Short mmCIF file of C-alpha atoms and ligand atoms in Angstrom, two decimals:
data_model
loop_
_atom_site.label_atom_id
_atom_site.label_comp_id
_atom_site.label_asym_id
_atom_site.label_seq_id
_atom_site.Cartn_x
_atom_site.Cartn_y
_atom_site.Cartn_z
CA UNK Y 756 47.70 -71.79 148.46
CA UNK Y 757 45.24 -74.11 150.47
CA UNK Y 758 42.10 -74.40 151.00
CA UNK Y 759 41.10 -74.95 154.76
CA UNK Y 760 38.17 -74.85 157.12
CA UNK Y 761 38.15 -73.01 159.61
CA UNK Y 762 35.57 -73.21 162.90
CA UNK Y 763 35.41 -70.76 165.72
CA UNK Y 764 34.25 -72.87 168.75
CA UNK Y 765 31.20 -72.61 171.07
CA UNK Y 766 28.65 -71.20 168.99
CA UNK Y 767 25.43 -73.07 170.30
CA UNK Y 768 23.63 -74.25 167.26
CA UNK Y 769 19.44 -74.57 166.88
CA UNK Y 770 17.61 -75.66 163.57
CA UNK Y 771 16.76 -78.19 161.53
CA UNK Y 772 19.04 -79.86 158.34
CA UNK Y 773 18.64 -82.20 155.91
CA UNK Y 774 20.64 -85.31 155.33
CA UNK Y 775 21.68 -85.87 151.84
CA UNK Y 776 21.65 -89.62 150.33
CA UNK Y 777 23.87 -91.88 151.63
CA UNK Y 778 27.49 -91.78 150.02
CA UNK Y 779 28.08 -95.56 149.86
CA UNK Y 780 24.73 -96.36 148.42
CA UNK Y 781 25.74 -93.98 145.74
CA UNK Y 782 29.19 -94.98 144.78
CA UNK Y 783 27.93 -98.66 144.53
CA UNK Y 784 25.10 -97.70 142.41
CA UNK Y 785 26.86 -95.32 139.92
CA UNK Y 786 28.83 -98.59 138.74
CA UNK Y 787 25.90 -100.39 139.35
CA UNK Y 788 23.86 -98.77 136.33
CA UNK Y 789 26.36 -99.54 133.64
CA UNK Y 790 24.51 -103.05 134.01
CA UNK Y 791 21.64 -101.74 132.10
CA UNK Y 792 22.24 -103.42 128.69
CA UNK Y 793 19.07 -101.27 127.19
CA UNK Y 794 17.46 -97.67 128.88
CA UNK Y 795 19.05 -95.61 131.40
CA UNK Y 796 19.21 -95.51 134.91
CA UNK Y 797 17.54 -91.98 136.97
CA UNK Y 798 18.78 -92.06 140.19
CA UNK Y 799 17.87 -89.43 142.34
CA UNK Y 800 18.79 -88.22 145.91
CA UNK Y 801 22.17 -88.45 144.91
CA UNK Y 802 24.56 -85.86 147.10
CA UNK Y 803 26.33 -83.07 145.58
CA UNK Y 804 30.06 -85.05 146.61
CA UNK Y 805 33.38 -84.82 145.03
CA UNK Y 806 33.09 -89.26 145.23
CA UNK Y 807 30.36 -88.62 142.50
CA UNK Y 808 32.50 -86.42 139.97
CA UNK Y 809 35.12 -88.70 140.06
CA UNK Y 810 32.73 -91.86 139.41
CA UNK Y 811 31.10 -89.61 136.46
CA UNK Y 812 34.24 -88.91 135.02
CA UNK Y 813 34.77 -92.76 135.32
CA UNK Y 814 31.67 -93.57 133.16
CA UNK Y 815 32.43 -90.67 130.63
CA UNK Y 816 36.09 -92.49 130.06
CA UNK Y 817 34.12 -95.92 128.90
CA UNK Y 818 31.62 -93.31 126.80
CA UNK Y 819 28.47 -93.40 129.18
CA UNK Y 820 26.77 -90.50 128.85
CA UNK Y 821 25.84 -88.41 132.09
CA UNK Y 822 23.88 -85.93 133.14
CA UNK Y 823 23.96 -84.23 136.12
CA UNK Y 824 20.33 -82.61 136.69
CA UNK Y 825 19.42 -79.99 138.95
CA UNK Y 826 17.59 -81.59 142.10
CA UNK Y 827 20.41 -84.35 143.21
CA UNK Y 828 19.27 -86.37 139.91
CA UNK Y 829 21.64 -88.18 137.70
CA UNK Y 830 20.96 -89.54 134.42
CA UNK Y 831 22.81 -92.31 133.41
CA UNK Y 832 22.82 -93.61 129.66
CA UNK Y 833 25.34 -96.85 129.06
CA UNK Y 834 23.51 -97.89 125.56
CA UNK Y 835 26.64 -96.98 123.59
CA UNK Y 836 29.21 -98.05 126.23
CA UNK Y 837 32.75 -99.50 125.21
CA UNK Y 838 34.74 -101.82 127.33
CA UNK Y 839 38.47 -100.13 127.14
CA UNK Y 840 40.79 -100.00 130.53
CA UNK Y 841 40.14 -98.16 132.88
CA UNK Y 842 43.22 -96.13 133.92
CA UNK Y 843 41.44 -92.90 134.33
CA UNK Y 844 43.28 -91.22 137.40
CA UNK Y 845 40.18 -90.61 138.88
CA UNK Y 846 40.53 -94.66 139.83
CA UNK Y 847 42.53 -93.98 142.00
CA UNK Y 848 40.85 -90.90 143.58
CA UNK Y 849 38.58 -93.06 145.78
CA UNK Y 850 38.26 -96.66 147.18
CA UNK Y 851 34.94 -97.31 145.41
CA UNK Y 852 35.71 -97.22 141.67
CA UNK Y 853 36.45 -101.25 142.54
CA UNK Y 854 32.96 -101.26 141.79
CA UNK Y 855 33.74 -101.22 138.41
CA UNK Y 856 35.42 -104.34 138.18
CA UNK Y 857 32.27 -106.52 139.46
CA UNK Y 858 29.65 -104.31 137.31
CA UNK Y 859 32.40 -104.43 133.90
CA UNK Y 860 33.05 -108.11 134.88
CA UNK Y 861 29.08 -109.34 134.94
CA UNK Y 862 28.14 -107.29 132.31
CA UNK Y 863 31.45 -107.86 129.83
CA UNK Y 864 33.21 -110.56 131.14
CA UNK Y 865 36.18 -108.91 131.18
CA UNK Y 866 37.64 -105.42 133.11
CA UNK Y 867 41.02 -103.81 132.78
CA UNK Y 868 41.52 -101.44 135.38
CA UNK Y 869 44.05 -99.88 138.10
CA UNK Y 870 44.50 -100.87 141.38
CA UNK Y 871 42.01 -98.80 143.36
CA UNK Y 872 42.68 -95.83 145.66
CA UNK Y 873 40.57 -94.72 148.61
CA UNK Y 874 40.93 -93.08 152.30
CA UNK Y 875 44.11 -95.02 154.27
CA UNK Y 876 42.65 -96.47 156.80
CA UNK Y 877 45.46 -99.40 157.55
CA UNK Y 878 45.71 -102.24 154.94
CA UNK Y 879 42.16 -102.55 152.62
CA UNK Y 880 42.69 -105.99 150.56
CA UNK Y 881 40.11 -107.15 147.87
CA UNK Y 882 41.31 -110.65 148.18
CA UNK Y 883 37.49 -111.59 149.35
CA UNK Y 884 36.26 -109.82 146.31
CA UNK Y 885 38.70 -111.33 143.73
CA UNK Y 886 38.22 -114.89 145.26
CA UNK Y 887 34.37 -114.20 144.66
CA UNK Y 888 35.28 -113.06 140.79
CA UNK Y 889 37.56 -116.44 140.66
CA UNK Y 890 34.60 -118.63 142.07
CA UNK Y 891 32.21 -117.35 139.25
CA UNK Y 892 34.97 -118.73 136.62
CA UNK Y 893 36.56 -115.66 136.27
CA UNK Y 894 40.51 -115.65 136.05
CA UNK Y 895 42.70 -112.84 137.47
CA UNK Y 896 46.21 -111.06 136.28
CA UNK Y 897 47.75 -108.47 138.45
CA UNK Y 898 50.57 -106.55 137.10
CA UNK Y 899 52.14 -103.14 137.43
CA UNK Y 900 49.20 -101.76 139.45
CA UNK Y 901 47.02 -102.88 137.54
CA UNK Y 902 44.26 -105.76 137.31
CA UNK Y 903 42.88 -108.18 134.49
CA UNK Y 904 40.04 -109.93 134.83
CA UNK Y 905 38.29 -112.15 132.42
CA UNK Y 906 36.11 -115.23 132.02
CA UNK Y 907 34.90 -117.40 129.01
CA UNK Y 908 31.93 -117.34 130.75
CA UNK Y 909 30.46 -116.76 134.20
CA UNK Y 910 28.77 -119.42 136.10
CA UNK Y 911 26.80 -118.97 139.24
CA UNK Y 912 28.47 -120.30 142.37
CA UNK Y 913 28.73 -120.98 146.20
CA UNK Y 914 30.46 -118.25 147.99
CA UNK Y 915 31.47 -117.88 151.85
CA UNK Y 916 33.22 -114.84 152.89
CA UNK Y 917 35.54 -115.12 155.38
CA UNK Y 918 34.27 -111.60 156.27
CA UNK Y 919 31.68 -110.09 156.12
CA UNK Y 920 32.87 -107.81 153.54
CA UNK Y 921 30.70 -104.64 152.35
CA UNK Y 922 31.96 -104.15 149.27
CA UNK Y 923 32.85 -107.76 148.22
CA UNK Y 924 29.36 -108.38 148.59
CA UNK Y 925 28.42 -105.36 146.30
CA UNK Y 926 31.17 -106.46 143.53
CA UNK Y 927 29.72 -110.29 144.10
CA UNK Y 928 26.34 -109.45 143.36
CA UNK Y 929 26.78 -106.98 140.41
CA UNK Y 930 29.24 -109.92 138.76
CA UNK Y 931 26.91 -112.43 139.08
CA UNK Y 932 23.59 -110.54 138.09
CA UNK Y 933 24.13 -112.35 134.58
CA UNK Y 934 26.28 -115.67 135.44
CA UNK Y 935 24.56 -118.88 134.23
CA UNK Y 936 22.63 -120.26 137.27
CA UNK Y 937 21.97 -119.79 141.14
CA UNK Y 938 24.97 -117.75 143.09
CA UNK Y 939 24.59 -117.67 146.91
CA UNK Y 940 26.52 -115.24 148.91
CA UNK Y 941 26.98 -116.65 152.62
CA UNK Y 942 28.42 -114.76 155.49
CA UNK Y 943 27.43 -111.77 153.38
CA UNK Y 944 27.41 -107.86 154.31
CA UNK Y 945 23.84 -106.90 155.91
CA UNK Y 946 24.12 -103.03 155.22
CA UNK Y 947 21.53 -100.82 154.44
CA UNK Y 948 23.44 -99.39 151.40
CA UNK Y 949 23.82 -104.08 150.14
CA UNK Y 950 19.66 -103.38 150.12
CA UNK Y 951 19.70 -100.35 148.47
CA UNK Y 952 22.05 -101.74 145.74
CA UNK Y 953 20.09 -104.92 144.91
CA UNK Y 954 16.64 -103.23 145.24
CA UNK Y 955 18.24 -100.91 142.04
CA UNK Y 956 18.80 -104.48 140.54
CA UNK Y 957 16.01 -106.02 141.00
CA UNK Y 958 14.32 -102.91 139.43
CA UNK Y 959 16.45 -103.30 136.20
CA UNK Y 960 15.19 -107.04 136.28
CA UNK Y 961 17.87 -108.51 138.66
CA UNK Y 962 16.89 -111.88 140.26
CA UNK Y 963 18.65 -111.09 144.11
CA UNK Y 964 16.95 -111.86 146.76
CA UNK Y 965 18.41 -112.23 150.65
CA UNK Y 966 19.74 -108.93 150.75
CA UNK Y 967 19.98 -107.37 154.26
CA UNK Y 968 20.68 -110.79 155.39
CA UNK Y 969 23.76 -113.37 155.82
CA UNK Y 970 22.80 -115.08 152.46
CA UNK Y 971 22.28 -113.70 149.41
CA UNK Y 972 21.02 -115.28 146.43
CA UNK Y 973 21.10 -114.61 142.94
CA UNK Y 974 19.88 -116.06 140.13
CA UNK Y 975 21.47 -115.15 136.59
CA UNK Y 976 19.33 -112.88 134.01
CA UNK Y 977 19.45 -112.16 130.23
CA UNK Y 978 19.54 -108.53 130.51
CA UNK Y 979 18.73 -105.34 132.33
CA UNK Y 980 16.98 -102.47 131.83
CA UNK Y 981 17.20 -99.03 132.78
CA UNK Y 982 15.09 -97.72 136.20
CA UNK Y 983 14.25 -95.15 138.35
CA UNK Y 984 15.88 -94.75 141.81
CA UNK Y 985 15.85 -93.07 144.91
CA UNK Y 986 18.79 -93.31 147.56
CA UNK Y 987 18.56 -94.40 151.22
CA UNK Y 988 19.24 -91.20 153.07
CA UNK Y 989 23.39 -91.48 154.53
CA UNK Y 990 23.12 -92.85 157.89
CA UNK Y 991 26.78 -92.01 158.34
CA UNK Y 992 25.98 -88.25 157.70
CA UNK Y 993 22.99 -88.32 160.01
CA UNK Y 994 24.84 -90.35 162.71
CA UNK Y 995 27.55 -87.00 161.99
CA UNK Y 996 25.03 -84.20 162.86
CA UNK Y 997 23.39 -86.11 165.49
CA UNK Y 998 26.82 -86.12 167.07
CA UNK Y 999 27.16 -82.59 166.08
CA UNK Y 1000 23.78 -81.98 168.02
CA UNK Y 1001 24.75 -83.62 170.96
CA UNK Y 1002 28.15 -81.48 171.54
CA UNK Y 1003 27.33 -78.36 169.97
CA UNK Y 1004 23.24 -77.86 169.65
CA UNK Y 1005 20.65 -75.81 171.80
CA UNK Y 1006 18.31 -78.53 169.79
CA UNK Y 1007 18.63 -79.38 166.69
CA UNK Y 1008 16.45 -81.26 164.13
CA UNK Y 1009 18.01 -84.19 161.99
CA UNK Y 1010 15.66 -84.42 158.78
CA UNK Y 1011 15.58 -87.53 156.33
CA UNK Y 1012 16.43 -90.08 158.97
CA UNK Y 1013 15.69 -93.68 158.87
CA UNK Y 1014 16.59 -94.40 163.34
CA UNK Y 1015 16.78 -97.89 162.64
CA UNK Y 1016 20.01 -97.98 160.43
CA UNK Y 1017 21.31 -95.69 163.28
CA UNK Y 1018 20.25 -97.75 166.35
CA UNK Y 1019 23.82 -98.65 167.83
CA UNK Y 1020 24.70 -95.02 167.49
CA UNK Y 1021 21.55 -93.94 169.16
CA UNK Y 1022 21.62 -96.94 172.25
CA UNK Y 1023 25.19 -95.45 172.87
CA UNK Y 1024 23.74 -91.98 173.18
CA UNK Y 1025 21.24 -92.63 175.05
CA UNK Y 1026 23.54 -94.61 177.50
CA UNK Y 1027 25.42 -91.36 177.41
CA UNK Y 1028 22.93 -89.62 178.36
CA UNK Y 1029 21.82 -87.58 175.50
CA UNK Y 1030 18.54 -86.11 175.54
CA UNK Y 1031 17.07 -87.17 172.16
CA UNK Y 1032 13.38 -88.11 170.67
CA UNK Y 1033 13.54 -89.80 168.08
CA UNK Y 1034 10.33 -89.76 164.89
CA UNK Y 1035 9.94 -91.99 161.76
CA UNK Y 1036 12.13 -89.95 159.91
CA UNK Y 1037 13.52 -87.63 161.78
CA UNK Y 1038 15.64 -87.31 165.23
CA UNK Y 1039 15.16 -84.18 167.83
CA UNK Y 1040 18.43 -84.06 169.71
CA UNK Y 1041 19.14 -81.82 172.81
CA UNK Y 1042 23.14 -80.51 173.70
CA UNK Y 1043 23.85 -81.62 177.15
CA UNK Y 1044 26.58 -80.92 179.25
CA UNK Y 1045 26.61 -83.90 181.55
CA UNK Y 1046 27.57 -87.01 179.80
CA UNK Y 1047 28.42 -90.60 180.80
CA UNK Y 1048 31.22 -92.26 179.70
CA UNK Y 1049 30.65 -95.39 177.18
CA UNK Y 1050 32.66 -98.75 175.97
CA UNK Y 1051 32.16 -98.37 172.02
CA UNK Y 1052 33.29 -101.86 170.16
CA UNK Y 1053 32.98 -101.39 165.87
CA UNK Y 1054 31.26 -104.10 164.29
CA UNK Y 1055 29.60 -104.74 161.06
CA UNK Y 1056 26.31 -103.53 160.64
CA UNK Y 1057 24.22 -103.69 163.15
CA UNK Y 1058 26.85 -103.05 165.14
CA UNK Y 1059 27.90 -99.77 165.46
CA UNK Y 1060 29.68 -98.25 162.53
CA UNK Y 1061 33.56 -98.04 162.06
CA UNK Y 1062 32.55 -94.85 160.38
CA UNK Y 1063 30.40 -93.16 162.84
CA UNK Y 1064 33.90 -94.24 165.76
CA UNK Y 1065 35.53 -90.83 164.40
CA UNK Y 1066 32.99 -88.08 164.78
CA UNK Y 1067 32.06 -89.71 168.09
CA UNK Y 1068 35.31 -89.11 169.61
CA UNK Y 1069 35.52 -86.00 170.11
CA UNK Y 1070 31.88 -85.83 172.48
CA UNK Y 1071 33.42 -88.67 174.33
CA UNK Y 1072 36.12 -85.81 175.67
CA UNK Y 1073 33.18 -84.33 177.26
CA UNK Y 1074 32.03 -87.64 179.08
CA UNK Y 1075 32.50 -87.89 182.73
CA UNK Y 1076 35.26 -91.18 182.80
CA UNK Y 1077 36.91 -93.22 180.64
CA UNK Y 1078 35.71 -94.26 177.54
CA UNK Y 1079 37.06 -96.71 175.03
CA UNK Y 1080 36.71 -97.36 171.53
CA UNK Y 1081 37.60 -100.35 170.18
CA UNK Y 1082 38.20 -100.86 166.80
CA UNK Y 1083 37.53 -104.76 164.57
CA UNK Y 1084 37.15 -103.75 161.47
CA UNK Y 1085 40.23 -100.75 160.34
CA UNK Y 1086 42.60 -101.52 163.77
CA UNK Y 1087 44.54 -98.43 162.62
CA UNK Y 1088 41.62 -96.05 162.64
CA UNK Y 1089 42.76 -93.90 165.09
CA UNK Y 1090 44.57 -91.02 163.25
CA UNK Y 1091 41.90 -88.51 164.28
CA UNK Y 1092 42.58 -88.94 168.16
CA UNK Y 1093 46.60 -88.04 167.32
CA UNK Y 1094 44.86 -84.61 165.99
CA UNK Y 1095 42.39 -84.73 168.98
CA UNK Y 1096 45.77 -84.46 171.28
CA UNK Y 1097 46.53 -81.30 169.82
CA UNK Y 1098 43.51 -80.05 170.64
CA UNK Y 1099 43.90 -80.94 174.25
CA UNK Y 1100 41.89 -84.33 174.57
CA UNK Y 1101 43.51 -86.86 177.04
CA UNK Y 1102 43.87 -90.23 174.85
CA UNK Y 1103 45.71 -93.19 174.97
CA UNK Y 1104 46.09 -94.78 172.08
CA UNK Y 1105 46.73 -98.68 172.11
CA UNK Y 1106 46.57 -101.62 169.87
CA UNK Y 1107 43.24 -101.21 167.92
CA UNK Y 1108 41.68 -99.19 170.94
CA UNK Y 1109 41.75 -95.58 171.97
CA UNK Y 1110 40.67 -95.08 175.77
CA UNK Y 1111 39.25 -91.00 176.22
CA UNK Y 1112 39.60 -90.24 179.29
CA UNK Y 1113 37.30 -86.93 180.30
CA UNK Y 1114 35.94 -84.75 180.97
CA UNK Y 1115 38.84 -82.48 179.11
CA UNK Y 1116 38.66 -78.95 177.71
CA UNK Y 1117 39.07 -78.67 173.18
CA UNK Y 1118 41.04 -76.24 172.35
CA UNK Y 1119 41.49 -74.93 168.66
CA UNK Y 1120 44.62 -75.50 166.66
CA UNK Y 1121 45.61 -76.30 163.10
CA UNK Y 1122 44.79 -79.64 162.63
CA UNK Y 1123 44.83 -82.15 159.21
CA UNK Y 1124 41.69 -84.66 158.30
CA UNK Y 1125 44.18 -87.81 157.26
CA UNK Y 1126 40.87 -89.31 155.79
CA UNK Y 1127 37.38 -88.33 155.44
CA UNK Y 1128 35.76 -89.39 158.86
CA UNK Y 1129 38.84 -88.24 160.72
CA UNK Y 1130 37.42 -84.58 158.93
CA UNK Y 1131 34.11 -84.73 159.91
CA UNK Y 1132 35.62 -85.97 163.72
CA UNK Y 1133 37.62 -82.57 163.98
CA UNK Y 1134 34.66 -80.11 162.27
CA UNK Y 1135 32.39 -81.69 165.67
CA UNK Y 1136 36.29 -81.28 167.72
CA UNK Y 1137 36.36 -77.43 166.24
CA UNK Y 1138 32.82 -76.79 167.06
CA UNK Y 1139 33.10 -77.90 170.76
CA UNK Y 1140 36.44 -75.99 171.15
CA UNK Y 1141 37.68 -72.86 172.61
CA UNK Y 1142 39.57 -70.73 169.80
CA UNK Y 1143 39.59 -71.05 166.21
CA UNK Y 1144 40.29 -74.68 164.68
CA UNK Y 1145 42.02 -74.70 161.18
CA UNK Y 1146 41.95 -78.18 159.26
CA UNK Y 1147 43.89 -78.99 156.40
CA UNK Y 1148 43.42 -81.58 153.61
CA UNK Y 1149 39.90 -80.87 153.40
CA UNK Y 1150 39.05 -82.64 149.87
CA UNK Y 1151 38.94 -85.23 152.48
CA UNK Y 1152 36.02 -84.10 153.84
CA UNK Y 1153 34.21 -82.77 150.14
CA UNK Y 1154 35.11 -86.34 149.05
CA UNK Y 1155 32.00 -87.89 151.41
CA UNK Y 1156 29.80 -85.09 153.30
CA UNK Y 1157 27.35 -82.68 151.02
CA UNK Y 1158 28.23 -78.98 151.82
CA UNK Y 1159 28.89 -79.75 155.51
CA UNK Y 1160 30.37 -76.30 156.29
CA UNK Y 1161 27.40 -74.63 154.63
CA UNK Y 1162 24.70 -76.96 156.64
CA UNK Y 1163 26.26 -76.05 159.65
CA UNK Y 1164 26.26 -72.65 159.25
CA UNK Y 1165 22.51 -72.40 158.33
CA UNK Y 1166 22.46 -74.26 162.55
CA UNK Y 1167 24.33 -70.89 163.27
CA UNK Y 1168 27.64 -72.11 163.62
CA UNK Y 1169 30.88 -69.64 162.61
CA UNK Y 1170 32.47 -71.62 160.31
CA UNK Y 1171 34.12 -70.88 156.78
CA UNK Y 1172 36.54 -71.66 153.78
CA UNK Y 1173 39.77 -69.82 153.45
CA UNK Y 1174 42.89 -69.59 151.12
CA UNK Y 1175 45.84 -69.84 153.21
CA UNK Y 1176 49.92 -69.92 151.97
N1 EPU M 1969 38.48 -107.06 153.99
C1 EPU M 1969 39.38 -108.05 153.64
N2 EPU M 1969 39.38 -108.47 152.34
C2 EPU M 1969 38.55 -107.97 151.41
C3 EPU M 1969 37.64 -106.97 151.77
C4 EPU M 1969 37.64 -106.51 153.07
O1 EPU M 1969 40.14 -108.52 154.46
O2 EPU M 1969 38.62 -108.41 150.25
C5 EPU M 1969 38.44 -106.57 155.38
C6 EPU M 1969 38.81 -105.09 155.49
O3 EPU M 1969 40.20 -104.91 155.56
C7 EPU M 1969 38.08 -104.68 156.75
C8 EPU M 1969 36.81 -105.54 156.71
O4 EPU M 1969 37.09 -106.61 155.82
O5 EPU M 1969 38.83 -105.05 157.88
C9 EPU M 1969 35.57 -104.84 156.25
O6 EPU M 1969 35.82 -104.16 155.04
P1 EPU M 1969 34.70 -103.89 153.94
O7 EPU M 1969 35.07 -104.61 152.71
O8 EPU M 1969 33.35 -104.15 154.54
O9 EPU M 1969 34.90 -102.35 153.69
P2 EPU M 1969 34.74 -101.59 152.31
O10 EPU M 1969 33.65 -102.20 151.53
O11 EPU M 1969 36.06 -101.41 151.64
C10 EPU M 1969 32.92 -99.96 153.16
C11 EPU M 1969 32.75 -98.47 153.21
C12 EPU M 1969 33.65 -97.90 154.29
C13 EPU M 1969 33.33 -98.55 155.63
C14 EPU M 1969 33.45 -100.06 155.50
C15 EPU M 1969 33.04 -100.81 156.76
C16 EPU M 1969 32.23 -97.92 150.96
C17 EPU M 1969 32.67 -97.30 149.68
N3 EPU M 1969 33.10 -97.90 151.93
O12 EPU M 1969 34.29 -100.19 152.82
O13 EPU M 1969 33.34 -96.53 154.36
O14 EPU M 1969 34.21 -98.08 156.61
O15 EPU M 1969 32.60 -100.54 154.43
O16 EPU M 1969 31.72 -100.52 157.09
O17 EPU M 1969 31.10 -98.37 151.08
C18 EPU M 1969 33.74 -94.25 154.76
O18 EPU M 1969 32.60 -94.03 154.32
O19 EPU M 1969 34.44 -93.37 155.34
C19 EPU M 1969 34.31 -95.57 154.59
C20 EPU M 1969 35.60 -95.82 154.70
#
């Protein structure tokens, strides 16, 4: 037996939802707590996501304790920690338990652990993140799946990355929050989530300042102390519903917003054509069925979001043209438009691009999310199609969005879990 989704299409949805915190904030700062060498760490806002079990079982395996409080708050106690490998198979459940290597590395000087695992989204090295570990003094064994990293000590350092890598810059930062000196991170990550990590830091008594910028610097610390934190609200899951809005919505109400991490997604609306007003913290979008076709190029933030390319898709069938989306940062990102085809959208898909020609009718069909933005791309597909829309692999889709099917049926769409053979 499996558990699927299933949508029936064409219910026009009205209301208001609320977005949850944002996903990659939290699986950064999950690891990122274990750095508190006294106290614990209270972070709230975090979403009810299958990322965050797997991360607490993670912290349970090296004896943290954690508690998972009513109101999206997590306690996290490391004060009687141990060190041992981590070979938990939770690892290997999601892409983010790398984490662990930076946060075990600064605060232990040594981490034992398996080879990540993660969504497939084409090849994902961590060369830029190990080269940052080497540059700090640390050394590096890989064997049998699994890594070994150590260091007599850690000493703060120069580091360029080639690219400007989101989670090297995360795994930099939390190794070097207690290496001897000055590090400086250039060519580093400027996403929302980098600020949200090193604000936690800087809370607990980190020294990191830069962050949301190209260079980051940080300057080595005794200790850390436990904090209080509240998430940045997921820009990915907003950037989701306002898509959702935009294909499938009467009007619709997007709650716990902050625009400006979302303003390539909402330019390229706009261009679009999509009637929208947008608040402080909240957006006000408007379904239309007269759309213009738009060139979409990823790009690291502030360009528009690799992970936002998925869910748009499937609106871009409704555009009057030909659309392209180009992918630079996961060239093979493009399994969601093979499962867009069998719902009837007209794509070619080339060499890191997929061109959408439309307007073309959805129709429902069973369909599988190959990774967790390709699910959230076919629950906006489903909703916009004629029929009923059955997708597979959904722990996909639990992995990253809080109770999406649940949100969207308080907006009044027909959509529901099901055991099927
Ligand atoms: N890269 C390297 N070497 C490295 C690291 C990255 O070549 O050592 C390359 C990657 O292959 C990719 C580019 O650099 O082409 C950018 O990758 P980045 O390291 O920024 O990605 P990430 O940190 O592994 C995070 C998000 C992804 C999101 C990307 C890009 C988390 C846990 N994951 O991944 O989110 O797509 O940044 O913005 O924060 C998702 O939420 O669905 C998701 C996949």
């Amino acid at each position: 037996m499996e558990e699927v989704i299933k949508i029936e299409g064409g219910q026009k949805l009205k209301g208001s939802v609320r977005i949850s915190g944002s996903k990659n904030a939290t699986v950064a700062l999950i690891p990122a707590s274990i750095l508190a060498t006294k106290g614990k760490v209270n972070i709230f806002g975090v979403p009810n996501i299958s990322d965050v079990g797997h991360l607490s079982q993670l912290l349970r395996s090296l004896n943290v304790d954690v508690i998972q409080h009513d109101n999206e708050h997590l306690e996290i106690d490391p004060s009687v920690m141990v060190n041992i490998a981590l070979d938990h198979p939770a690892v290997t459940k999601l892409r983010a338990s790398y984490y662990f290597m930076g946060a075990l590395l600064g605060r232990y000087k040594q981490v034992n652990m398996k080879m990540p695992g993660g969504c497939y989204l084409g090849p994902r090295p961590i060369d830029l993140h190990l080269k940052g570990f080497e540059a700090l003094g640390a050394q590096i064994e890989y064997s049998q799946g699994s890594y070994k990293i150590f260091a007599k000590e850690l000493i703060g350092a120069k580091i360029y990355l080639d690219i400007p890598s989101v989670g090297a810059t995360i795994n930099i930062m939390m190794a070097a929050v207690f290496a001897k000196g000055r590090t400086s991170i250039e060519n580093a990550a400027k996403e929302p989530e980098i600020i949200d990590v090193a604000t936690m830091l800087n809370k607990m008594g980190a020294q990191i300042r830069g962050a949301g910028t190209n260079i980051i610097t940080i300057d080595g610390v005794e200790e850390l102390v436990g904090c209080t934190h509240e998430i940045i609200p997921d820009r990915i899951e907003a950037g989701t519903f306002i898509v959702i809005a935009a294909a499938a919505a009467d009007e619709m109400v997007i709650e716990n917003v902050i625009p400006h991490h979302l303003e390539a997604l909402l330019s390229k609306l706009e261009e679009m054509g999509v009637p929208m007003t947008i608040e402080i913290d909240k957006v006000t979008v408007r379904g239309s069925d007269h759309l213009k076709d738009v060139d979409i190029q990823t790009m690291p933030y502030p360009g528009f979001p690799t992970d936002l390319q998925q869910p748009l898709t499937p609106l871009l069938t409704r555009a009057n043209g030909e659309s392209t989306v180009k992918e630079t940062i996961y060239i093979e990102r493009f399994k969601h438009c093979i499962e867009l085809q069998r719902m009837g959208a007209n794509i070619n898909i080339i060499p890191a691009s997929a061109i959408i020609h439309g307007p073309s009718r959805l129709y429902g069909d069973k369909v599988t999310a190959t990774d967790l933005r390709c699910g959230a791309s076919l629950v906006v597909a489903g909703l916009m199609a004629e029929g009923v829309t059955e997708i597979h692999d959904i722990y996909h889709i639990d992995r990253g969005y809080e109770n999406l099917d649940g949100k969207l049926r308080d907006l009044g769409a027909n959509i529901w879990r099901e055991n099927v053979e």
